[in-house]
PDB file of C-alpha atoms and ligand atoms in Angstrom:
ATOM      1  CA  UNK T   1      30.141  -2.795 -56.155  1.00 82.00           C
ATOM      2  CA  UNK T   2      29.126  -5.410 -53.813  1.00 89.00           C
ATOM      3  CA  UNK T   3      26.735  -8.018 -55.261  1.00 95.00           C
ATOM      4  CA  UNK T   4      23.014  -7.846 -54.103  1.00 98.00           C
ATOM      5  CA  UNK T   5      20.865 -11.071 -54.104  1.00 98.00           C
ATOM      6  CA  UNK T   6      16.982 -11.391 -53.335  1.00 98.00           C
ATOM      7  CA  UNK T   7      15.705 -14.772 -51.979  1.00 99.00           C
ATOM      8  CA  UNK T   8      11.963 -15.056 -52.694  1.00 99.00           C
ATOM      9  CA  UNK T   9       9.698 -18.031 -51.249  1.00 99.00           C
ATOM     10  CA  UNK T  10       6.178 -18.346 -52.306  1.00 98.00           C
ATOM     11  CA  UNK T  11       2.977 -19.456 -50.937  1.00 98.00           C
ATOM     12  CA  UNK T  12       2.955 -21.987 -47.929  1.00 98.00           C
ATOM     13  CA  UNK T  13       6.767 -22.092 -47.563  1.00 98.00           C
ATOM     14  CA  UNK T  14       6.248 -20.077 -44.388  1.00 98.00           C
ATOM     15  CA  UNK T  15       5.252 -23.702 -43.036  1.00 97.00           C
ATOM     16  CA  UNK T  16       8.651 -25.161 -43.793  1.00 98.00           C
ATOM     17  CA  UNK T  17       9.962 -27.360 -41.089  1.00 95.00           C
ATOM     18  CA  UNK T  18       6.518 -27.838 -39.416  1.00 94.00           C
ATOM     19  CA  UNK T  19       4.538 -29.933 -41.845  1.00 92.00           C
ATOM     20  CA  UNK T  20       5.438 -32.774 -44.319  1.00 94.00           C
ATOM     21  CA  UNK T  21       8.990 -33.113 -43.127  1.00 94.00           C
ATOM     22  CA  UNK T  22       9.379 -36.267 -45.304  1.00 95.00           C
ATOM     23  CA  UNK T  23       8.931 -34.045 -48.386  1.00 96.00           C
ATOM     24  CA  UNK T  24      10.205 -30.740 -47.571  1.00 98.00           C
ATOM     25  CA  UNK T  25      12.595 -31.518 -44.451  1.00 97.00           C
ATOM     26  CA  UNK T  26      12.805 -30.067 -40.944  1.00 97.00           C
ATOM     27  CA  UNK T  27      14.546 -26.801 -41.495  1.00 98.00           C
ATOM     28  CA  UNK T  28      12.379 -23.840 -40.912  1.00 98.00           C
ATOM     29  CA  UNK T  29      12.050 -20.918 -43.341  1.00 98.00           C
ATOM     30  CA  UNK T  30      13.567 -18.591 -40.985  1.00 98.00           C
ATOM     31  CA  UNK T  31      16.783 -20.857 -40.660  1.00 98.00           C
ATOM     32  CA  UNK T  32      16.914 -21.183 -44.621  1.00 98.00           C
ATOM     33  CA  UNK T  33      16.855 -17.441 -44.721  1.00 98.00           C
ATOM     34  CA  UNK T  34      19.522 -16.809 -42.130  1.00 98.00           C
ATOM     35  CA  UNK T  35      21.741 -19.187 -43.569  1.00 98.00           C
ATOM     36  CA  UNK T  36      21.392 -17.604 -46.936  1.00 98.00           C
ATOM     37  CA  UNK T  37      22.136 -14.381 -45.585  1.00 98.00           C
ATOM     38  CA  UNK T  38      25.293 -15.612 -43.717  1.00 98.00           C
ATOM     39  CA  UNK T  39      26.337 -17.360 -46.976  1.00 98.00           C
ATOM     40  CA  UNK T  40      26.013 -14.238 -48.990  1.00 98.00           C
ATOM     41  CA  UNK T  41      27.688 -11.985 -46.386  1.00 98.00           C
ATOM     42  CA  UNK T  42      30.658 -14.421 -46.221  1.00 98.00           C
ATOM     43  CA  UNK T  43      31.351 -13.687 -49.899  1.00 97.00           C
ATOM     44  CA  UNK T  44      31.053  -9.765 -49.381  1.00 97.00           C
ATOM     45  CA  UNK T  45      27.537  -9.872 -50.884  1.00 98.00           C
ATOM     46  CA  UNK T  46      24.391  -8.831 -49.471  1.00 98.00           C
ATOM     47  CA  UNK T  47      21.074 -10.812 -49.464  1.00 98.00           C
ATOM     48  CA  UNK T  48      17.509  -9.684 -48.849  1.00 98.00           C
ATOM     49  CA  UNK T  49      14.688 -12.316 -48.370  1.00 98.00           C
ATOM     50  CA  UNK T  50      10.965 -12.220 -48.794  1.00 98.00           C
ATOM     51  CA  UNK T  51       8.063 -14.641 -48.472  1.00 98.00           C
ATOM     52  CA  UNK T  52       4.574 -14.172 -49.369  1.00 98.00           C
ATOM     53  CA  UNK T  53       1.440 -16.413 -49.865  1.00 98.00           C
ATOM     54  CA  UNK T  54       0.073 -13.740 -52.279  1.00 98.00           C
ATOM     55  CA  UNK T  55       0.777 -13.669 -55.991  1.00 98.00           C
ATOM     56  CA  UNK T  56       0.440  -9.911 -56.299  1.00 98.00           C
ATOM     57  CA  UNK T  57       2.490  -9.246 -53.328  1.00 98.00           C
ATOM     58  CA  UNK T  58       5.348 -11.719 -54.950  1.00 98.00           C
ATOM     59  CA  UNK T  59       4.783  -9.715 -58.217  1.00 98.00           C
ATOM     60  CA  UNK T  60       5.214  -6.282 -56.429  1.00 98.00           C
ATOM     61  CA  UNK T  61       8.239  -7.442 -54.465  1.00 98.00           C
ATOM     62  CA  UNK T  62       9.848  -8.514 -57.976  1.00 98.00           C
ATOM     63  CA  UNK T  63       8.986  -5.304 -59.622  1.00 98.00           C
ATOM     64  CA  UNK T  64      10.618  -3.398 -56.790  1.00 97.00           C
ATOM     65  CA  UNK T  65      13.735  -5.274 -57.207  1.00 97.00           C
ATOM     66  CA  UNK T  66      14.152  -3.617 -60.385  1.00 95.00           C
ATOM     67  CA  UNK T  67      14.801  -0.206 -58.600  1.00 95.00           C
ATOM     68  CA  UNK T  68      17.206  -1.867 -56.092  1.00 97.00           C
ATOM     69  CA  UNK T  69      19.976  -2.950 -58.233  1.00 94.00           C
ATOM     70  CA  UNK T  70      19.307  -6.428 -57.517  1.00 97.00           C
ATOM     71  CA  UNK T  71      21.920  -8.685 -59.304  1.00 97.00           C
ATOM     72  CA  UNK T  72      20.147 -11.967 -59.069  1.00 98.00           C
ATOM     73  CA  UNK T  73      16.958 -13.502 -57.582  1.00 98.00           C
ATOM     74  CA  UNK T  74      16.677 -16.913 -56.012  1.00 98.00           C
ATOM     75  CA  UNK T  75      13.112 -17.907 -56.035  1.00 99.00           C
ATOM     76  CA  UNK T  76      11.188 -20.928 -54.724  1.00 99.00           C
ATOM     77  CA  UNK T  77       7.663 -20.016 -56.371  1.00 98.00           C
ATOM     78  CA  UNK T  78       5.888 -22.785 -54.590  1.00 98.00           C
ATOM     79  CA  UNK T  79       2.532 -23.775 -55.966  1.00 98.00           C
ATOM     80  CA  UNK T  80       2.466 -20.741 -58.274  1.00 98.00           C
ATOM     81  CA  UNK T  81       5.410 -22.547 -60.204  1.00 98.00           C
ATOM     82  CA  UNK T  82       2.615 -24.701 -61.919  1.00 98.00           C
ATOM     83  CA  UNK T  83      -0.024 -21.767 -62.372  1.00 98.00           C
ATOM     84  CA  UNK T  84       1.267 -18.394 -62.751  1.00 98.00           C
ATOM     85  CA  UNK T  85       1.862 -16.749 -66.018  1.00 98.00           C
ATOM     86  CA  UNK T  86       1.900 -13.504 -64.043  1.00 98.00           C
ATOM     87  CA  UNK T  87       4.813 -14.323 -62.041  1.00 98.00           C
ATOM     88  CA  UNK T  88       6.690 -15.382 -65.044  1.00 98.00           C
ATOM     89  CA  UNK T  89       5.870 -12.306 -66.849  1.00 98.00           C
ATOM     90  CA  UNK T  90       7.010 -10.216 -63.862  1.00 98.00           C
ATOM     91  CA  UNK T  91      10.491 -12.298 -63.628  1.00 98.00           C
ATOM     92  CA  UNK T  92      10.928 -11.648 -67.371  1.00 97.00           C
ATOM     93  CA  UNK T  93       9.766  -7.894 -67.196  1.00 97.00           C
ATOM     94  CA  UNK T  94      12.284  -6.823 -64.651  1.00 97.00           C
ATOM     95  CA  UNK T  95      15.030  -8.759 -66.777  1.00 92.00           C
ATOM     96  CA  UNK T  96      16.877  -9.650 -63.514  1.00 98.00           C
ATOM     97  CA  UNK T  97      18.323 -13.339 -63.813  1.00 98.00           C
ATOM     98  CA  UNK T  98      16.773 -15.806 -61.443  1.00 98.00           C
ATOM     99  CA  UNK T  99      17.446 -19.228 -60.379  1.00 98.00           C
ATOM    100  CA  UNK T 100      14.265 -21.392 -59.683  1.00 99.00           C
ATOM    101  CA  UNK T 101      14.630 -23.615 -56.687  1.00 99.00           C
ATOM    102  CA  UNK T 102      12.486 -26.370 -55.470  1.00 98.00           C
ATOM    103  CA  UNK T 103      13.118 -28.495 -52.561  1.00 98.00           C
ATOM    104  CA  UNK T 104      11.409 -31.439 -53.827  1.00 98.00           C
ATOM    105  CA  UNK T 105      11.889 -33.213 -56.959  1.00 98.00           C
ATOM    106  CA  UNK T 106       8.827 -31.867 -58.820  1.00 98.00           C
ATOM    107  CA  UNK T 107       9.251 -34.388 -61.536  1.00 98.00           C
ATOM    108  CA  UNK T 108       8.969 -37.487 -59.135  1.00 98.00           C
ATOM    109  CA  UNK T 109       5.596 -36.117 -57.836  1.00 98.00           C
ATOM    110  CA  UNK T 110       2.079 -35.435 -59.082  1.00 98.00           C
ATOM    111  CA  UNK T 111       1.834 -34.837 -62.805  1.00 98.00           C
ATOM    112  CA  UNK T 112       0.552 -31.294 -62.267  1.00 98.00           C
ATOM    113  CA  UNK T 113       3.766 -30.411 -60.650  1.00 98.00           C
ATOM    114  CA  UNK T 114       5.817 -31.508 -63.585  1.00 98.00           C
ATOM    115  CA  UNK T 115       5.492 -28.300 -65.591  1.00 98.00           C
ATOM    116  CA  UNK T 116       6.799 -24.972 -64.441  1.00 98.00           C
ATOM    117  CA  UNK T 117       5.739 -21.731 -66.160  1.00 98.00           C
ATOM    118  CA  UNK T 118       9.127 -20.181 -64.897  1.00 98.00           C
ATOM    119  CA  UNK T 119      11.659 -22.672 -65.724  1.00 98.00           C
ATOM    120  CA  UNK T 120      12.037 -21.680 -69.426  1.00 98.00           C
ATOM    121  CA  UNK T 121      12.910 -18.046 -68.451  1.00 98.00           C
ATOM    122  CA  UNK T 122      15.097 -19.104 -65.515  1.00 98.00           C
ATOM    123  CA  UNK T 123      18.970 -18.906 -65.730  1.00 98.00           C
ATOM    124  CA  UNK T 124      18.662 -22.392 -64.076  1.00 98.00           C
ATOM    125  CA  UNK T 125      16.707 -24.714 -62.107  1.00 98.00           C
ATOM    126  CA  UNK T 126      17.384 -26.818 -58.994  1.00 98.00           C
ATOM    127  CA  UNK T 127      15.082 -29.262 -57.648  1.00 98.00           C
ATOM    128  CA  UNK T 128      15.169 -32.340 -55.575  1.00 98.00           C
ATOM    129  CA  UNK T 129      17.979 -31.411 -53.358  1.00 98.00           C
ATOM    130  CA  UNK T 130      16.318 -30.304 -50.198  1.00 98.00           C
ATOM    131  CA  UNK T 131      17.036 -27.119 -48.698  1.00 98.00           C
ATOM    132  CA  UNK T 132      20.656 -27.422 -50.016  1.00 98.00           C
ATOM    133  CA  UNK T 133      19.253 -26.231 -53.365  1.00 98.00           C
ATOM    134  CA  UNK T 134      19.094 -22.728 -52.002  1.00 98.00           C
ATOM    135  CA  UNK T 135      22.738 -22.813 -50.763  1.00 98.00           C
ATOM    136  CA  UNK T 136      23.946 -24.159 -54.255  1.00 98.00           C
ATOM    137  CA  UNK T 137      21.813 -21.523 -56.164  1.00 98.00           C
ATOM    138  CA  UNK T 138      23.253 -18.746 -53.997  1.00 98.00           C
ATOM    139  CA  UNK T 139      26.698 -20.167 -54.695  1.00 98.00           C
ATOM    140  CA  UNK T 140      26.075 -20.177 -58.425  1.00 98.00           C
ATOM    141  CA  UNK T 141      24.673 -16.732 -58.304  1.00 98.00           C
ATOM    142  CA  UNK T 142      27.874 -15.363 -56.433  1.00 97.00           C
ATOM    143  CA  UNK T 143      29.913 -16.785 -59.051  1.00 96.00           C
ATOM    144  CA  UNK T 144      28.186 -16.217 -62.221  1.00 95.00           C
ATOM    145  CA  UNK T 145      25.568 -13.512 -61.956  1.00 92.00           C
TER     146      UNK T 145
HETATM  147  O1  CA2 P 201       9.334 -28.604 -53.842  1.00 91.26           O
HETATM  148  C1  CA2 P 201       9.222 -27.303 -53.668  1.00 91.26           C
HETATM  149  O2  CA2 P 201       9.924 -26.534 -53.227  1.00 91.26           O
HETATM  150  C2  CA2 P 201       7.844 -26.737 -54.188  1.00 91.26           C
HETATM  151  O3  CA2 P 201       8.003 -25.512 -54.805  1.00 91.26           O
HETATM  152  C3  CA2 P 201       7.180 -26.571 -52.941  1.00 91.26           C
HETATM  153  C4  CA2 P 201       5.492 -26.081 -53.161  1.00 91.26           C
HETATM  154  C5  CA2 P 201       4.746 -26.238 -52.095  1.00 91.26           C
HETATM  155  C6  CA2 P 201       5.253 -25.194 -51.032  1.00 91.26           C
HETATM  156  C7  CA2 P 201       4.612 -25.943 -49.666  1.00 91.26           C
HETATM  157  O4  CA2 P 201       5.610 -25.998 -48.765  1.00 91.26           O
HETATM  158  C8  CA2 P 201       5.077 -26.532 -47.579  1.00 91.26           C
HETATM  159  C9  CA2 P 201       6.166 -26.820 -46.694  1.00 91.26           C
HETATM  160  C10 CA2 P 201       5.879 -27.425 -45.562  1.00 91.26           C
HETATM  161  C11 CA2 P 201       4.628 -27.853 -44.999  1.00 91.26           C
HETATM  162  C12 CA2 P 201       3.613 -27.689 -46.093  1.00 91.26           C
HETATM  163  C13 CA2 P 201       3.859 -26.991 -47.232  1.00 91.26           C
HETATM  164  C14 CA2 P 201       4.881 -27.103 -54.211  1.00 91.26           C
HETATM  165  O5  CA2 P 201       3.725 -26.673 -54.414  1.00 91.26           O
HETATM  166  C15 CA2 P 201       5.800 -27.287 -55.436  1.00 91.26           C
HETATM  167  O6  CA2 P 201       5.162 -28.052 -56.376  1.00 91.26           O
HETATM  168  C16 CA2 P 201       7.105 -27.670 -55.082  1.00 91.26           C
END
C-alpha cells in the first residue's frame, strides 16, 4: 500500500518567507508544502499538509491522523516545541512515528528554545538546516518509516 505522510506546521509558520528571512529563509510555507507533496508523489507516496496557530487544532489534526492510516508525521511545532506537553501527549498517544523539524538551530538561539517537549518521543530531530530539513525528513520517512 502506498505510504501516507502528514506534514504539520505550527504557530506563526504561516509567516514563513515574509518575516525574519535571516532566521527562517525566504521560502514561503506554500512553497515548502508544495515541494513536500511533489517529493512524496515522486516516490509513489502521498503527503497531506496542515498548518495552524492553535494548539487544540494541531492536537485534533494529530488525533485524526490515527484514523487515516498515516505512516509518518513530519512536524515543525513552532513555539509549542518549548511549551506543549499536550502536543507531546497527542503525538505519543496516536503512536505514529514522527520527525521533528526546526528551520533554525534552536540550540544556538535563546535558552528558552533549547528544550523541546517533543524530541524525546520523536523518531528523530532535524534542526538548523533551513527548509531543507523538511526535504531531509521526508526522505528519511520514505526510506525508513
Ligand atoms: O526554527 C524553527 O523552525 C522553529 O520551530 C520556529 C518557531 C517560530 C515559528 C515562527 O516562524 C516565523 C517565520 C517567519 C516569520 C516569523 C515567524 C520557533 O518558535 C522555534 O523556536 C523554532
